[in-house]
Amino acid sequence: MSDNFIRTYEKVLTKDLYDHVISSTQNKYSYSVDRTKEHVNDTQILLEPFCPDIAHKITDLVMNRMVIPYFQDFPTAKVGGRWTSGSTLFQRTEPGGGYHQFHAEATGWYNSTRVLAWMIYLNDLPDEDDGGETEFLNQKCRFKPKKNMGLVWPGGITHLHRGNPPLKKTKMILTGWITPANDIHYAEANHIEAIQGDTKITQRGVPYSRG
């Protein structure tokens, strides 16, 4: 059976960070962007400008608990590259909303560096009639939102996906993209550096121990 190149990861955020994300995003909701269009209806907050410390901690855990394990599953993808997650979005979808059109993350020149996409579900929608699944067209699979579960997948056109509408409850996620950072000559963003199969983390330019 062929691999679909989608991976899930349990318990990505610590409890304290999870609680901090929920409380902080509610306080910053006046800064949110309403994306109501024909095929999308949700609200997003970019965390870096308003909650930089929280965004930095999220990026650290995304790299350690999702991206590094992903590259361990697909080692040829990482050799010789540095990778960064530069944007952390909090997204809130009310019942009936969602991103209803199948789409990819890297579809044009402006977003062509989105090699991988990541997402962390922030609440449970466990029942069949709750809706809210992340559905992949070509892979013929759906993922039910599960609190603190992460998802990583390729950003290209092979992985067309959509966010099905939650039917009874609000759906909340964190999301962002993993992009090559080989041409970035400053060390402010979190990134992982992969050389000859050895993966190491650099955090704001300082070597970081995984403990």
Tab-separated table of C-alpha atoms in Angstrom:
chain	number	residue	atom	x	y	z
A	1	MET	CA	0.000	0.000	0.000
A	2	SER	CA	1.403	3.408	-0.931
A	3	ASP	CA	2.160	6.036	1.709
A	4	ASN	CA	-0.109	9.082	1.762
A	5	PHE	CA	2.631	11.283	3.326
A	6	ILE	CA	0.218	12.558	6.009
A	7	ARG	CA	1.235	12.167	9.638
A	8	THR	CA	-0.565	12.741	12.938
A	9	TYR	CA	1.073	13.513	16.301
A	10	GLU	CA	-0.551	13.341	19.722
A	11	LYS	CA	-0.181	15.822	22.611
A	12	VAL	CA	1.848	18.416	20.726
A	13	LEU	CA	1.306	21.327	23.133
A	14	THR	CA	2.008	21.268	26.846
A	15	LYS	CA	-1.015	21.822	29.081
A	16	ASP	CA	0.227	25.230	30.233
A	17	LEU	CA	0.875	26.383	26.683
A	18	TYR	CA	-2.488	25.071	25.508
A	19	ASP	CA	-4.279	27.007	28.254
A	20	HIS	CA	-2.233	30.104	27.446
A	21	VAL	CA	-3.100	29.868	23.738
A	22	ILE	CA	-6.825	29.660	24.451
A	23	SER	CA	-6.868	32.552	26.932
A	24	SER	CA	-4.584	34.802	24.888
A	25	THR	CA	-6.410	34.368	21.596
A	26	GLN	CA	-9.703	35.309	23.202
A	27	ASN	CA	-8.145	38.536	24.487
A	28	LYS	CA	-6.726	39.372	21.041
A	29	TYR	CA	-9.861	38.598	19.070
A	30	SER	CA	-10.419	42.228	18.098
A	31	TYR	CA	-7.276	41.867	15.937
A	32	SER	CA	-8.646	38.917	13.994
A	33	VAL	CA	-9.218	38.758	10.232
A	34	ASP	CA	-12.623	37.645	9.012
A	35	ARG	CA	-12.137	35.528	5.878
A	36	THR	CA	-15.765	35.306	4.778
A	37	LYS	CA	-15.855	34.579	1.038
A	38	GLU	CA	-17.800	32.337	-1.304
A	39	HIS	CA	-15.891	29.175	-0.351
A	40	VAL	CA	-14.364	30.072	3.033
A	41	ASN	CA	-15.871	31.306	6.282
A	42	ASP	CA	-13.601	31.481	9.319
A	43	THR	CA	-11.592	33.943	11.403
A	44	GLN	CA	-7.797	34.031	11.847
A	45	ILE	CA	-5.281	35.731	14.123
A	46	LEU	CA	-1.569	35.856	13.252
A	47	LEU	CA	0.051	35.266	16.646
A	48	GLU	CA	3.573	36.600	16.016
A	49	PRO	CA	2.681	40.345	16.227
A	50	PHE	CA	0.393	40.038	19.252
A	51	CYS	CA	1.671	37.006	21.190
A	52	PRO	CA	5.327	36.574	20.114
A	53	ASP	CA	6.367	34.493	23.126
A	54	ILE	CA	3.460	32.102	22.638
A	55	ALA	CA	4.154	31.862	18.903
A	56	HIS	CA	7.812	31.091	19.612
A	57	LYS	CA	6.908	28.289	22.042
A	58	ILE	CA	4.415	26.819	19.593
A	59	THR	CA	7.016	26.845	16.822
A	60	ASP	CA	9.516	25.106	19.088
A	61	LEU	CA	7.044	22.287	19.812
A	62	VAL	CA	5.913	22.043	16.191
A	63	MET	CA	9.541	21.572	15.150
A	64	ASN	CA	10.427	19.122	17.921
A	65	ARG	CA	7.256	17.053	18.096
A	66	MET	CA	6.014	17.173	14.510
A	67	VAL	CA	8.560	18.289	11.911
A	68	ILE	CA	11.597	16.360	13.134
A	69	PRO	CA	9.570	13.115	13.444
A	70	TYR	CA	8.150	13.788	9.967
A	71	PHE	CA	11.639	14.099	8.485
A	72	GLN	CA	12.673	10.968	10.345
A	73	ASP	CA	9.940	9.159	8.417
A	74	PHE	CA	11.094	10.778	5.152
A	75	PRO	CA	14.855	11.355	5.616
A	76	THR	CA	15.634	12.162	1.986
A	77	ALA	CA	13.406	15.248	2.245
A	78	LYS	CA	15.595	16.945	4.830
A	79	VAL	CA	19.176	16.350	3.727
A	80	GLY	CA	21.120	19.548	3.177
A	81	GLY	CA	18.268	21.858	4.119
A	82	ARG	CA	17.301	24.327	6.802
A	83	TRP	CA	13.604	24.687	7.470
A	84	THR	CA	11.498	27.250	9.280
A	85	SER	CA	7.915	27.828	10.360
A	86	GLY	CA	7.510	31.563	10.059
A	87	SER	CA	3.785	32.078	10.668
A	88	THR	CA	1.530	30.802	13.438
A	89	LEU	CA	-2.173	31.277	12.823
A	90	PHE	CA	-4.998	30.764	15.293
A	91	GLN	CA	-8.158	29.918	13.366
A	92	ARG	CA	-11.720	29.818	14.650
A	93	THR	CA	-14.571	28.315	12.622
A	94	GLU	CA	-18.163	28.665	13.758
A	95	PRO	CA	-20.829	26.030	12.931
A	96	GLY	CA	-21.530	26.046	9.209
A	97	GLY	CA	-18.224	27.722	8.379
A	98	GLY	CA	-15.009	26.217	7.034
A	99	TYR	CA	-12.881	26.146	3.900
A	100	HIS	CA	-15.295	24.314	1.613
A	101	GLN	CA	-13.245	24.249	-1.581
A	102	PHE	CA	-10.518	21.666	-2.151
A	103	HIS	CA	-7.209	23.520	-2.304
A	104	ALA	CA	-3.455	23.116	-1.845
A	105	GLU	CA	-1.174	25.311	0.261
A	106	ALA	CA	1.426	25.933	-2.470
A	107	THR	CA	-0.466	27.018	-5.581
A	108	GLY	CA	1.429	30.013	-6.978
A	109	TRP	CA	4.590	32.065	-6.905
A	110	TYR	CA	3.642	33.905	-3.712
A	111	ASN	CA	3.197	30.738	-1.647
A	112	SER	CA	5.432	28.301	-3.536
A	113	THR	CA	7.763	27.856	-0.533
A	114	ARG	CA	5.081	26.152	1.544
A	115	VAL	CA	6.664	22.712	1.272
A	116	LEU	CA	4.769	21.285	4.247
A	117	ALA	CA	1.656	22.385	6.087
A	118	TRP	CA	0.987	21.783	9.770
A	119	MET	CA	-2.067	22.046	11.951
A	120	ILE	CA	-2.944	21.418	15.590
A	121	TYR	CA	-6.565	20.831	16.582
A	122	LEU	CA	-7.476	22.719	19.759
A	123	ASN	CA	-10.769	21.040	20.563
A	124	ASP	CA	-12.613	17.757	20.071
A	125	LEU	CA	-15.367	17.183	17.524
A	126	PRO	CA	-15.675	13.441	18.119
A	127	ASP	CA	-19.150	12.550	16.894
A	128	GLU	CA	-19.983	11.702	13.301
A	129	ASP	CA	-22.595	14.436	13.185
A	130	ASP	CA	-20.145	17.039	14.580
A	131	GLY	CA	-18.527	17.521	11.150
A	132	GLY	CA	-15.364	19.640	11.005
A	133	GLU	CA	-13.117	17.020	9.411
A	134	THR	CA	-9.996	17.820	7.418
A	135	GLU	CA	-10.631	15.958	4.178
A	136	PHE	CA	-7.972	15.022	1.604
A	137	LEU	CA	-9.315	14.465	-1.897
A	138	ASN	CA	-6.714	12.274	-3.599
A	139	GLN	CA	-5.789	10.332	-0.483
A	140	LYS	CA	-9.481	9.626	0.190
A	141	CYS	CA	-9.200	10.192	3.923
A	142	ARG	CA	-10.620	12.449	6.620
A	143	PHE	CA	-9.316	13.442	10.049
A	144	LYS	CA	-11.668	14.238	12.901
A	145	PRO	CA	-10.603	17.145	15.119
A	146	LYS	CA	-9.025	15.810	18.305
A	147	LYS	CA	-7.787	18.152	21.001
A	148	ASN	CA	-3.998	18.683	20.852
A	149	MET	CA	-3.471	16.389	17.864
A	150	GLY	CA	-1.108	17.665	15.165
A	151	LEU	CA	-1.212	16.997	11.452
A	152	VAL	CA	1.594	17.428	8.858
A	153	TRP	CA	1.211	17.000	5.097
A	154	PRO	CA	2.853	18.129	1.826
A	155	GLY	CA	1.786	21.556	0.623
A	156	GLY	CA	1.594	20.799	-3.102
A	157	ILE	CA	-1.204	19.872	-5.466
A	158	THR	CA	-1.024	16.167	-4.636
A	159	HIS	CA	-2.650	16.969	-1.274
A	160	LEU	CA	-5.790	18.885	-2.139
A	161	HIS	CA	-7.837	19.247	1.031
A	162	ARG	CA	-10.654	21.182	2.622
A	163	GLY	CA	-12.044	21.949	6.060
A	164	ASN	CA	-15.532	20.502	6.291
A	165	PRO	CA	-17.989	22.657	8.243
A	166	PRO	CA	-18.403	21.990	11.942
A	167	LEU	CA	-22.111	21.366	12.416
A	168	LYS	CA	-22.717	21.831	16.143
A	169	LYS	CA	-19.641	23.283	17.828
A	170	THR	CA	-16.958	25.892	17.179
A	171	LYS	CA	-13.753	24.432	15.734
A	172	MET	CA	-10.377	25.911	16.749
A	173	ILE	CA	-6.956	25.140	15.298
A	174	LEU	CA	-3.410	26.422	15.027
A	175	THR	CA	-1.847	26.223	11.586
A	176	GLY	CA	1.190	27.279	9.572
A	177	TRP	CA	3.726	26.161	6.984
A	178	ILE	CA	7.218	24.689	6.865
A	179	THR	CA	9.428	26.360	4.298
A	180	PRO	CA	13.116	26.128	3.248
A	181	ALA	CA	15.315	28.672	5.014
A	182	ASN	CA	18.608	28.168	3.189
A	183	ASP	CA	18.585	31.738	1.853
A	184	ILE	CA	17.661	33.373	5.165
A	185	HIS	CA	20.789	35.015	6.558
A	186	TYR	CA	19.459	35.999	9.972
A	187	ALA	CA	18.754	33.777	12.941
A	188	GLU	CA	15.604	35.189	14.489
A	189	ALA	CA	13.148	32.574	13.251
A	190	ASN	CA	13.107	29.054	14.655
A	191	HIS	CA	14.487	26.600	12.174
A	192	ILE	CA	15.793	23.089	11.983
A	193	GLU	CA	19.001	22.303	10.201
A	194	ALA	CA	19.403	18.900	8.616
A	195	ILE	CA	22.843	17.781	7.483
A	196	GLN	CA	23.795	14.286	6.337
A	197	GLY	CA	20.906	12.736	8.231
A	198	ASP	CA	21.685	14.504	11.525
A	199	THR	CA	18.930	16.876	12.587
A	200	LYS	CA	19.614	19.668	15.016
A	201	ILE	CA	17.537	22.597	16.232
A	202	THR	CA	18.643	26.188	16.320
A	203	GLN	CA	16.466	28.560	18.300
A	204	ARG	CA	16.974	32.271	17.614
A	205	GLY	CA	20.533	31.520	16.586
A	206	VAL	CA	21.424	29.619	19.771
A	207	PRO	CA	21.981	25.837	19.760
A	208	TYR	CA	19.038	24.249	21.502
A	209	SER	CA	19.104	20.966	23.419
A	210	ARG	CA	16.088	18.715	23.077
A	211	GLY	CA	16.664	17.489	26.644
